[in-house]
PDB file of C-alpha atoms in Angstrom:
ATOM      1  CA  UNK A   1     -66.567  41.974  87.652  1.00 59.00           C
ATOM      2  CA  UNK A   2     -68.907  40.363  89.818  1.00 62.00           C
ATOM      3  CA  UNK A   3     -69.497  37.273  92.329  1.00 70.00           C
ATOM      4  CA  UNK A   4     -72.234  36.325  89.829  1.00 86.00           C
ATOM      5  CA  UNK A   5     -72.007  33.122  87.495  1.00 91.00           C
ATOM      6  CA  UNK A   6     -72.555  32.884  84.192  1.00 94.00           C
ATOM      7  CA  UNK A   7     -72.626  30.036  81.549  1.00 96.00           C
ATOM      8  CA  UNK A   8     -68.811  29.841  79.989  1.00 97.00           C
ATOM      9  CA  UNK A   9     -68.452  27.149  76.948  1.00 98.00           C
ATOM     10  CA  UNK A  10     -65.246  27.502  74.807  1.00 98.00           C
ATOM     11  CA  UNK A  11     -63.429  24.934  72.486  1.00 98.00           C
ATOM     12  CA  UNK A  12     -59.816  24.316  73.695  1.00 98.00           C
ATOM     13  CA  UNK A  13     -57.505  21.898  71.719  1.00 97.00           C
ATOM     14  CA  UNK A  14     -57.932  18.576  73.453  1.00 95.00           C
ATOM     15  CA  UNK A  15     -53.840  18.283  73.977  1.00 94.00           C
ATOM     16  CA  UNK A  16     -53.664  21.983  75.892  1.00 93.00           C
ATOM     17  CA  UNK A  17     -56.998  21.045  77.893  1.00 92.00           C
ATOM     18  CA  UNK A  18     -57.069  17.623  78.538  1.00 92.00           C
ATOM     19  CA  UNK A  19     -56.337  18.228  82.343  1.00 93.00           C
ATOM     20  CA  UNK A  20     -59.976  19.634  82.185  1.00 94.00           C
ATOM     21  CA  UNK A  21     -61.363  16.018  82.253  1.00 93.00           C
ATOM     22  CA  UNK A  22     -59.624  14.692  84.847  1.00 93.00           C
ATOM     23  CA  UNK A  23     -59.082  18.064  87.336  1.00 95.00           C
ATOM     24  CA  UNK A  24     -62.773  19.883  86.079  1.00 96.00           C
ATOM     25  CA  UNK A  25     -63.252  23.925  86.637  1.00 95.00           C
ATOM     26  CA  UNK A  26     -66.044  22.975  89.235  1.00 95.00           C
ATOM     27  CA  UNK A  27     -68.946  20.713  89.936  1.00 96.00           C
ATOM     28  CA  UNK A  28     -70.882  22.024  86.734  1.00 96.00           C
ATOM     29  CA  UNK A  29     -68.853  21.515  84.498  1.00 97.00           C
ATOM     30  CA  UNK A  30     -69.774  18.872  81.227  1.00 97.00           C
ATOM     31  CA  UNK A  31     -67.142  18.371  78.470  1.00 97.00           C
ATOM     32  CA  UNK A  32     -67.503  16.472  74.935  1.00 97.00           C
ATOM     33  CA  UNK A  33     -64.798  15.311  72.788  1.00 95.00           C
ATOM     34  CA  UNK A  34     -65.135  17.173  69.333  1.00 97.00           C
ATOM     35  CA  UNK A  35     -63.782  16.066  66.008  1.00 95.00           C
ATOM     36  CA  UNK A  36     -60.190  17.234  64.967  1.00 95.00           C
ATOM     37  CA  UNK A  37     -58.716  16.893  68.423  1.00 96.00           C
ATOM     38  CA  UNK A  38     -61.090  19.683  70.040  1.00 97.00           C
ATOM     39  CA  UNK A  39     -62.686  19.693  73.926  1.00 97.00           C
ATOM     40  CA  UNK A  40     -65.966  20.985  74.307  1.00 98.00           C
ATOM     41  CA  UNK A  41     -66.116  23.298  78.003  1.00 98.00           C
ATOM     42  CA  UNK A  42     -69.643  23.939  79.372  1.00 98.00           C
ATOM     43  CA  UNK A  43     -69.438  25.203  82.860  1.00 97.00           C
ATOM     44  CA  UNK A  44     -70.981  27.849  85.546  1.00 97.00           C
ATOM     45  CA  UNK A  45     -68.354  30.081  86.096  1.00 96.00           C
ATOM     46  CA  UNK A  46     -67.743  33.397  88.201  1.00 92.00           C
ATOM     47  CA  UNK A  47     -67.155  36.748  86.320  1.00 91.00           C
ATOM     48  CA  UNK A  48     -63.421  37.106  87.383  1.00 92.00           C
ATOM     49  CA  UNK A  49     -60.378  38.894  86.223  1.00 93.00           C
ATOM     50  CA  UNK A  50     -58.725  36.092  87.184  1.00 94.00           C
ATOM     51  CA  UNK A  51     -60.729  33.303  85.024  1.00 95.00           C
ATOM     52  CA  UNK A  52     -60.504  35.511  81.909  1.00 95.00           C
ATOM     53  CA  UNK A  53     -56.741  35.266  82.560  1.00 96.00           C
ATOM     54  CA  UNK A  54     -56.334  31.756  83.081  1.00 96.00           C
ATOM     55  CA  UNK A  55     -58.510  31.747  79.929  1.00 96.00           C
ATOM     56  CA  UNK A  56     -55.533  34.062  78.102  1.00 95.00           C
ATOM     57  CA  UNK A  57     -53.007  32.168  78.598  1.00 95.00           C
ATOM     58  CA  UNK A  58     -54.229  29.496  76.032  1.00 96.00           C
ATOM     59  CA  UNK A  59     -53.962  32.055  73.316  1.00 94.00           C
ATOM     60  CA  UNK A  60     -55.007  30.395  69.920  1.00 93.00           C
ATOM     61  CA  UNK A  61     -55.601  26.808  71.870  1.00 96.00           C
ATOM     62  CA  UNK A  62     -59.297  28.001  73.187  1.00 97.00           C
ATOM     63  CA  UNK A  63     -62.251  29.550  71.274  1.00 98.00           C
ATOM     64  CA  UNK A  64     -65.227  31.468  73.568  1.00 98.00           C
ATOM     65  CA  UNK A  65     -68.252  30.217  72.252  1.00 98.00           C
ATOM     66  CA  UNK A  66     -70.158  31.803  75.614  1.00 97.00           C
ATOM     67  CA  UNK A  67     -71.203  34.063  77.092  1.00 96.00           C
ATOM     68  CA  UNK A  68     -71.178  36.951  74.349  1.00 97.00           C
ATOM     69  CA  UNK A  69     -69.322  39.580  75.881  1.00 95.00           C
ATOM     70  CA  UNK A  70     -66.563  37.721  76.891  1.00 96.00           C
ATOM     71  CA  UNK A  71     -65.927  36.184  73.719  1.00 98.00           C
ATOM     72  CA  UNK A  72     -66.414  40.181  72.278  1.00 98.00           C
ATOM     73  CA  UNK A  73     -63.737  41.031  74.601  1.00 96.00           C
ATOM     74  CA  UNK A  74     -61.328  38.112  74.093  1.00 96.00           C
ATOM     75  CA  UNK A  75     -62.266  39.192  69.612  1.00 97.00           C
ATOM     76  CA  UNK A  76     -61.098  42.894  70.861  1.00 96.00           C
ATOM     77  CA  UNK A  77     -57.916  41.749  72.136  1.00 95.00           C
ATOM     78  CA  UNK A  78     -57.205  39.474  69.248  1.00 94.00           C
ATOM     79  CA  UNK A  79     -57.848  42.504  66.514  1.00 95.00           C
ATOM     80  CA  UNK A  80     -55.419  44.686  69.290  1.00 96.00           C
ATOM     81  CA  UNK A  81     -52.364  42.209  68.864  1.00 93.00           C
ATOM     82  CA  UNK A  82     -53.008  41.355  65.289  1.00 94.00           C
ATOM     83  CA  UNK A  83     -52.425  45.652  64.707  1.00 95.00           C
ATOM     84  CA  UNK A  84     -49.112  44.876  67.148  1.00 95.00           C
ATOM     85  CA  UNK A  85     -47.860  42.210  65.409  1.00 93.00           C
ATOM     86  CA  UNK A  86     -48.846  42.650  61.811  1.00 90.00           C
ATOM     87  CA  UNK A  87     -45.361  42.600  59.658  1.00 81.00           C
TER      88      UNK A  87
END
């Protein structure tokens, strides 16, 4: 990890993220309302450990769009717990 930013844009469910709008991640950030009750994230963001677990804890409610290797780590996780929890 590193103090430098990079450009984060994910699609949360509207309903999990809404606080987004009115509290944003920081100055940067733009949203857009998306069809079928989705929120649009664009912001500059610092490469923490502590971001990508805020990120985490909306499981299935947010979808990395960018930058690449963050949403190929957040795809490595997901194949990880789908092995754990396959019945």
């Amino acid at each position: 990890f590193s103090d430098k930013l990079y450009t984060f844009e994910a699609i949360f469910d509207r309903t999990m993220a809404f606080h987004l709008i009115e509290t944003p991640l920081n100055s940067s950030q733009k949203h857009k309302e998306l069809p079928d009750n989705k929120l649009l994230i664009q912001a500059r963001v610092p490469d923490t450990l502590q971001f990508e677990q805020w990120l985490m804890s909306f499981g299935s409610d947010v979808e990395i769009l960018k930058p690449k290797k963050l949403r190929d780590k957040f795809k490595k996780i997901s194949r990880k717990l789908n092995q754990i929890y396959k019945d």
